[in-house]
PDB file of C-alpha atoms in Angstrom:
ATOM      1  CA  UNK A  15       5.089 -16.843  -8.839  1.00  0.00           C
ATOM      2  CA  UNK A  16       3.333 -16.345  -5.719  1.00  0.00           C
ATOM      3  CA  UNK A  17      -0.220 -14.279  -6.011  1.00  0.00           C
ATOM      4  CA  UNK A  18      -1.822 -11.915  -3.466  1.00  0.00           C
ATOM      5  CA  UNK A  19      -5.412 -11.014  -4.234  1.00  0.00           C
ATOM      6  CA  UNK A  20      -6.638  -7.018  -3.693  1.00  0.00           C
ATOM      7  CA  UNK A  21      -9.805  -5.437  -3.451  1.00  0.00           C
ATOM      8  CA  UNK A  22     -10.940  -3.634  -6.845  1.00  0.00           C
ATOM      9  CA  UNK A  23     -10.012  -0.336  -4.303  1.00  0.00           C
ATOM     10  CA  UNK A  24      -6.642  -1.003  -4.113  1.00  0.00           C
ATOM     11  CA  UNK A  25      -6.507  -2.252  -8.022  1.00  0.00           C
ATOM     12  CA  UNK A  26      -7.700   1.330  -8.616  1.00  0.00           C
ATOM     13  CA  UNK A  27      -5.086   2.795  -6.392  1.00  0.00           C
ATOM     14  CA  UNK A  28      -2.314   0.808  -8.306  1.00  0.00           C
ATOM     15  CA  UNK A  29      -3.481   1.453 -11.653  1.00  0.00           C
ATOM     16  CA  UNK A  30      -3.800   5.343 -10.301  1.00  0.00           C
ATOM     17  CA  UNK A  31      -0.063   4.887  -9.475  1.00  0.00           C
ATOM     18  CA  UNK A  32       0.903   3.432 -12.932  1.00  0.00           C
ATOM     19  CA  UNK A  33      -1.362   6.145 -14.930  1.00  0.00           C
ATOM     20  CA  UNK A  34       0.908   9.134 -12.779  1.00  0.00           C
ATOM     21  CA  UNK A  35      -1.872   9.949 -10.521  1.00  0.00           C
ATOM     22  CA  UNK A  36      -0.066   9.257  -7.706  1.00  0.00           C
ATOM     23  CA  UNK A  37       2.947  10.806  -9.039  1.00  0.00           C
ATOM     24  CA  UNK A  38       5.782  10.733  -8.148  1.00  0.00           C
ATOM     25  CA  UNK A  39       4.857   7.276  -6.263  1.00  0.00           C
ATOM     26  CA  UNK A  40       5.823   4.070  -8.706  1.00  0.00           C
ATOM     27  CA  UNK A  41       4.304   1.325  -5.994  1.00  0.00           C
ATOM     28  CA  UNK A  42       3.426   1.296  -2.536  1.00  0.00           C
ATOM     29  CA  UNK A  43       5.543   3.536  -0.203  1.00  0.00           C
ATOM     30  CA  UNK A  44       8.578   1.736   2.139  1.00  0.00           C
ATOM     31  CA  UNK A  45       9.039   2.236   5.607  1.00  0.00           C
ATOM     32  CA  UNK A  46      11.164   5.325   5.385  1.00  0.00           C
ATOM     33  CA  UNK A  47       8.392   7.445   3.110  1.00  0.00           C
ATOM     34  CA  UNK A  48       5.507   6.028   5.187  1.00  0.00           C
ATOM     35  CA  UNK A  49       6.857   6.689   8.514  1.00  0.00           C
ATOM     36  CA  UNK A  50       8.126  10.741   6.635  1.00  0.00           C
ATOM     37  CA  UNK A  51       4.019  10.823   5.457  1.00  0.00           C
ATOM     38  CA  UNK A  52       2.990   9.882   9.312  1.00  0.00           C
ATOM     39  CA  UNK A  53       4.797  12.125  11.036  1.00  0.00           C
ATOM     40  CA  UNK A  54       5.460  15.188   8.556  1.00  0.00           C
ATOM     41  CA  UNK A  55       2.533  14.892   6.380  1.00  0.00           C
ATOM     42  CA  UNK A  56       5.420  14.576   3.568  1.00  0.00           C
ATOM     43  CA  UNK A  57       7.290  11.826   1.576  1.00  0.00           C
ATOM     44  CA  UNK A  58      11.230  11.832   2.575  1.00  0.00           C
ATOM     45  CA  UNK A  59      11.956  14.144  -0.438  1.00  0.00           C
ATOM     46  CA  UNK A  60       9.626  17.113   1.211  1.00  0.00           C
ATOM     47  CA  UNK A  61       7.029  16.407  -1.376  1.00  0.00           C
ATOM     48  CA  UNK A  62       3.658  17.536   0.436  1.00  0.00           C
ATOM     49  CA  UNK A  63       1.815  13.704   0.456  1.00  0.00           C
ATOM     50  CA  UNK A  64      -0.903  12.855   3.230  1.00  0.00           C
ATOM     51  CA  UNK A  65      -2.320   9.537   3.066  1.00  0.00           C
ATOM     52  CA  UNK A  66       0.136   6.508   2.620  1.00  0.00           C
ATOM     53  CA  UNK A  67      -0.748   4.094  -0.165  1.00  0.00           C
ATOM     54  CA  UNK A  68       0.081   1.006   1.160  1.00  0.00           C
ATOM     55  CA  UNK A  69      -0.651  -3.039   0.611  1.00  0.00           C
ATOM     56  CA  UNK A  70      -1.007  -4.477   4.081  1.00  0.00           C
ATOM     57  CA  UNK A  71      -0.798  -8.476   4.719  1.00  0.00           C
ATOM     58  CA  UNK A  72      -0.305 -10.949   7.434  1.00  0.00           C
ATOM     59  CA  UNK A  73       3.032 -12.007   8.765  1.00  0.00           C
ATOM     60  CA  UNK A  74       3.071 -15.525   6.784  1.00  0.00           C
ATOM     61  CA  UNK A  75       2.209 -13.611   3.841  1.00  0.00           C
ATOM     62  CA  UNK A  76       4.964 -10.727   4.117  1.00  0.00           C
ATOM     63  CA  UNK A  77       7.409 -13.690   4.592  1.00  0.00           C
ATOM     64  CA  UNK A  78       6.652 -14.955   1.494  1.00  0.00           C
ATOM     65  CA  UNK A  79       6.703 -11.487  -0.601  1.00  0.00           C
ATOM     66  CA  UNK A  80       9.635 -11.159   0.341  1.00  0.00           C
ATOM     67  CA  UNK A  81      11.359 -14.429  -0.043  1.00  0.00           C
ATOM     68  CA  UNK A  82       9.885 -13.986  -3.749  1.00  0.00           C
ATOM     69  CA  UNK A  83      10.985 -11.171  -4.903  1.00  0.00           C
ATOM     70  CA  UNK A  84       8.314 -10.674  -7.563  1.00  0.00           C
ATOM     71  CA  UNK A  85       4.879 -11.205  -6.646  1.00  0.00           C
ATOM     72  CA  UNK A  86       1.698 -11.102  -8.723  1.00  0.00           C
ATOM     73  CA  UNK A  87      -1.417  -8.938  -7.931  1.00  0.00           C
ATOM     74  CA  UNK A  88      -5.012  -9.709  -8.889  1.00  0.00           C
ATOM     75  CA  UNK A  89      -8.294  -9.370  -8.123  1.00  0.00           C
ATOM     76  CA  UNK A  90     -10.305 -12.264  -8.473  1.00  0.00           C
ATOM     77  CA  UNK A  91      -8.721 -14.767 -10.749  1.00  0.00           C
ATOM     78  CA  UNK A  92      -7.567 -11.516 -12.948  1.00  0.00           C
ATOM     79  CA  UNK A  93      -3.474 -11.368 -12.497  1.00  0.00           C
ATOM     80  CA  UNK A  94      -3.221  -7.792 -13.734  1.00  0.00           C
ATOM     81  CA  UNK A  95       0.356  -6.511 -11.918  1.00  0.00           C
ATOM     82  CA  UNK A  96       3.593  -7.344 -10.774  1.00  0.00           C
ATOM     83  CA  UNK A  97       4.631  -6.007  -7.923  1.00  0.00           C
ATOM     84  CA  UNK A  98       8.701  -5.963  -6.923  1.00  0.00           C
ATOM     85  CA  UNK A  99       8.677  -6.405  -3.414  1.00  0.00           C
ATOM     86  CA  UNK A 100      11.579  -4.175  -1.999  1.00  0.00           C
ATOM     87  CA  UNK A 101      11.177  -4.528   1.960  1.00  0.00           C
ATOM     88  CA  UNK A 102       7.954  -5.265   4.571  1.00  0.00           C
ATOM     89  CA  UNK A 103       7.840  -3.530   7.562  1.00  0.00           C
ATOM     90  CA  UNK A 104       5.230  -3.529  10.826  1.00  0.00           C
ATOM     91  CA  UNK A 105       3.328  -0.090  11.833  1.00  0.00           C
ATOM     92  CA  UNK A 106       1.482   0.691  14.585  1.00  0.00           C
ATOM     93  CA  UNK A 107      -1.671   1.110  13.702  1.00  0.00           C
ATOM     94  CA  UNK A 108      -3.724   3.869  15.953  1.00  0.00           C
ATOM     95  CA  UNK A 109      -0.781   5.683  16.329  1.00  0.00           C
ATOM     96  CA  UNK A 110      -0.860   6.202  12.779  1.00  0.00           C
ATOM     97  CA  UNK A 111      -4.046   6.726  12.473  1.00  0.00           C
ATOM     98  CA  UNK A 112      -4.173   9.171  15.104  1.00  0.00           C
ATOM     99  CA  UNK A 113      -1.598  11.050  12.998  1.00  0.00           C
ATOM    100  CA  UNK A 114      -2.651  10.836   9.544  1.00  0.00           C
ATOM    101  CA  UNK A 115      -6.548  11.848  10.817  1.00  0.00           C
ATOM    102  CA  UNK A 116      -5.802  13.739  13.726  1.00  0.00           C
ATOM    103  CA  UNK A 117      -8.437  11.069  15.509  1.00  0.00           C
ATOM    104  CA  UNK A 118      -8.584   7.847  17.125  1.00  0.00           C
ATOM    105  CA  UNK A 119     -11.889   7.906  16.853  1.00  0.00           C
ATOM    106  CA  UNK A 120     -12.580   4.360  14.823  1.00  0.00           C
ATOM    107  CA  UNK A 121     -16.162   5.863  13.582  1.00  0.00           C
ATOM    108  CA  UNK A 122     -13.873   8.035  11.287  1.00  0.00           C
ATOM    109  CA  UNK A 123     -13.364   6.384   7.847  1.00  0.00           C
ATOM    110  CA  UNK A 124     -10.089   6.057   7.643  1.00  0.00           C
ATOM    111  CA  UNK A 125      -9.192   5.510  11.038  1.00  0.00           C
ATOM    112  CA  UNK A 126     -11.333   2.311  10.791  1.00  0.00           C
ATOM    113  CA  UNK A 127      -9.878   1.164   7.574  1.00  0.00           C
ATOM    114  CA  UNK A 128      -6.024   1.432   9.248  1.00  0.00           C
ATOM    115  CA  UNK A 129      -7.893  -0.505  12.682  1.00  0.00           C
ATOM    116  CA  UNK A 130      -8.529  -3.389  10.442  1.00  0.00           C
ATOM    117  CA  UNK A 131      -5.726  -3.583   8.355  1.00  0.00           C
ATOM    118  CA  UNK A 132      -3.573  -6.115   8.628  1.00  0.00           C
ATOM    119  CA  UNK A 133       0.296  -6.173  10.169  1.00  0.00           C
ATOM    120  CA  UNK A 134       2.684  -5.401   8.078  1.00  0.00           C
ATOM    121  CA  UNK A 135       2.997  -3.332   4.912  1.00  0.00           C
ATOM    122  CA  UNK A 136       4.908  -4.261   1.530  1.00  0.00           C
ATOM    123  CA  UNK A 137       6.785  -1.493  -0.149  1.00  0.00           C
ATOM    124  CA  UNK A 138       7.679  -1.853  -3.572  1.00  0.00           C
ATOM    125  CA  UNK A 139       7.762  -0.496  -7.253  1.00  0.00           C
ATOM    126  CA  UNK A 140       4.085  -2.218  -9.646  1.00  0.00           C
ATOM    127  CA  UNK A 141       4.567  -3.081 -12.834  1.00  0.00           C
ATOM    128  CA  UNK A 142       0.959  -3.414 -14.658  1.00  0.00           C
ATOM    129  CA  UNK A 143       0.293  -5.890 -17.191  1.00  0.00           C
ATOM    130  CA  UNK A 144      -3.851  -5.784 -17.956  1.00  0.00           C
ATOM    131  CA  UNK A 145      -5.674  -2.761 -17.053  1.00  0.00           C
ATOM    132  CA  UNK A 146      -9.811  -2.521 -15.971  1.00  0.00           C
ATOM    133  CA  UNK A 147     -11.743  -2.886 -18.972  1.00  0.00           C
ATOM    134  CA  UNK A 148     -14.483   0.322 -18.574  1.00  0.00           C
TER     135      UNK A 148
END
């Protein structure tokens, strides 16, 4: 099973996901409910939801999600989730961010987070297996 390796930010978003948190998100939004979030501030069923939580990756990378199916998440050398990859898609970045933070401005937080992501985003539901010992 192929492996893609996230910061121990994103392992806290995912586990935030499985514990409900993020409810009524399972995984990382698809295309349709981040593109809903960018432009109405909303997921497609009208629930009120601001900031997409997303996995971003390069190209090669998306390819291979994809053509997997299943792919395993972990932070470190710690495989801790499964994630069922359901579609990848490309964004634009600052148009997003311009959006979502009603700024281009990349000294804004997030607007310099989305600059530097990567180019395409992996929807899909997560599935996790070993949580963060405390």
């Amino acid at each position: 099973m192929f492996t893609v390796s996230v910061s121990a930010d994103l392992r806290n978003d995912i586990e935030n996901i499985v514990d409900g948190v993020f409810s009524p998100l399972e995984g990382f939004v698809g295309e349709q409910d981040f593109q809903s979030i960018v432009k109405t501030g909303r997921l497609k069923n009208g629930l009120a939801w601001t900031v997409p939580i997303v996995l971003d990756v390069d190209d090669q990378t998306a390819m291979k999600m994809k053509d997997g199916g299943q792919v395993a998440l972990a932070t470190g050398s710690d495989k801790f989730a499964i994630l069922h990859v359901e579609e990848t898609y490309s964004f634009d970045k600052m148009a997003c961010a311009k959006s979502i933070y009603q700024t281009d401005d990349i000294k804004h937080p997030g607007v310099g987070k989305m600059a530097n992501m990567r180019s395409r985003l992996v929807g899909g539901r997560i599935d996790v297996a070993r949580r963060i010992e405390q």
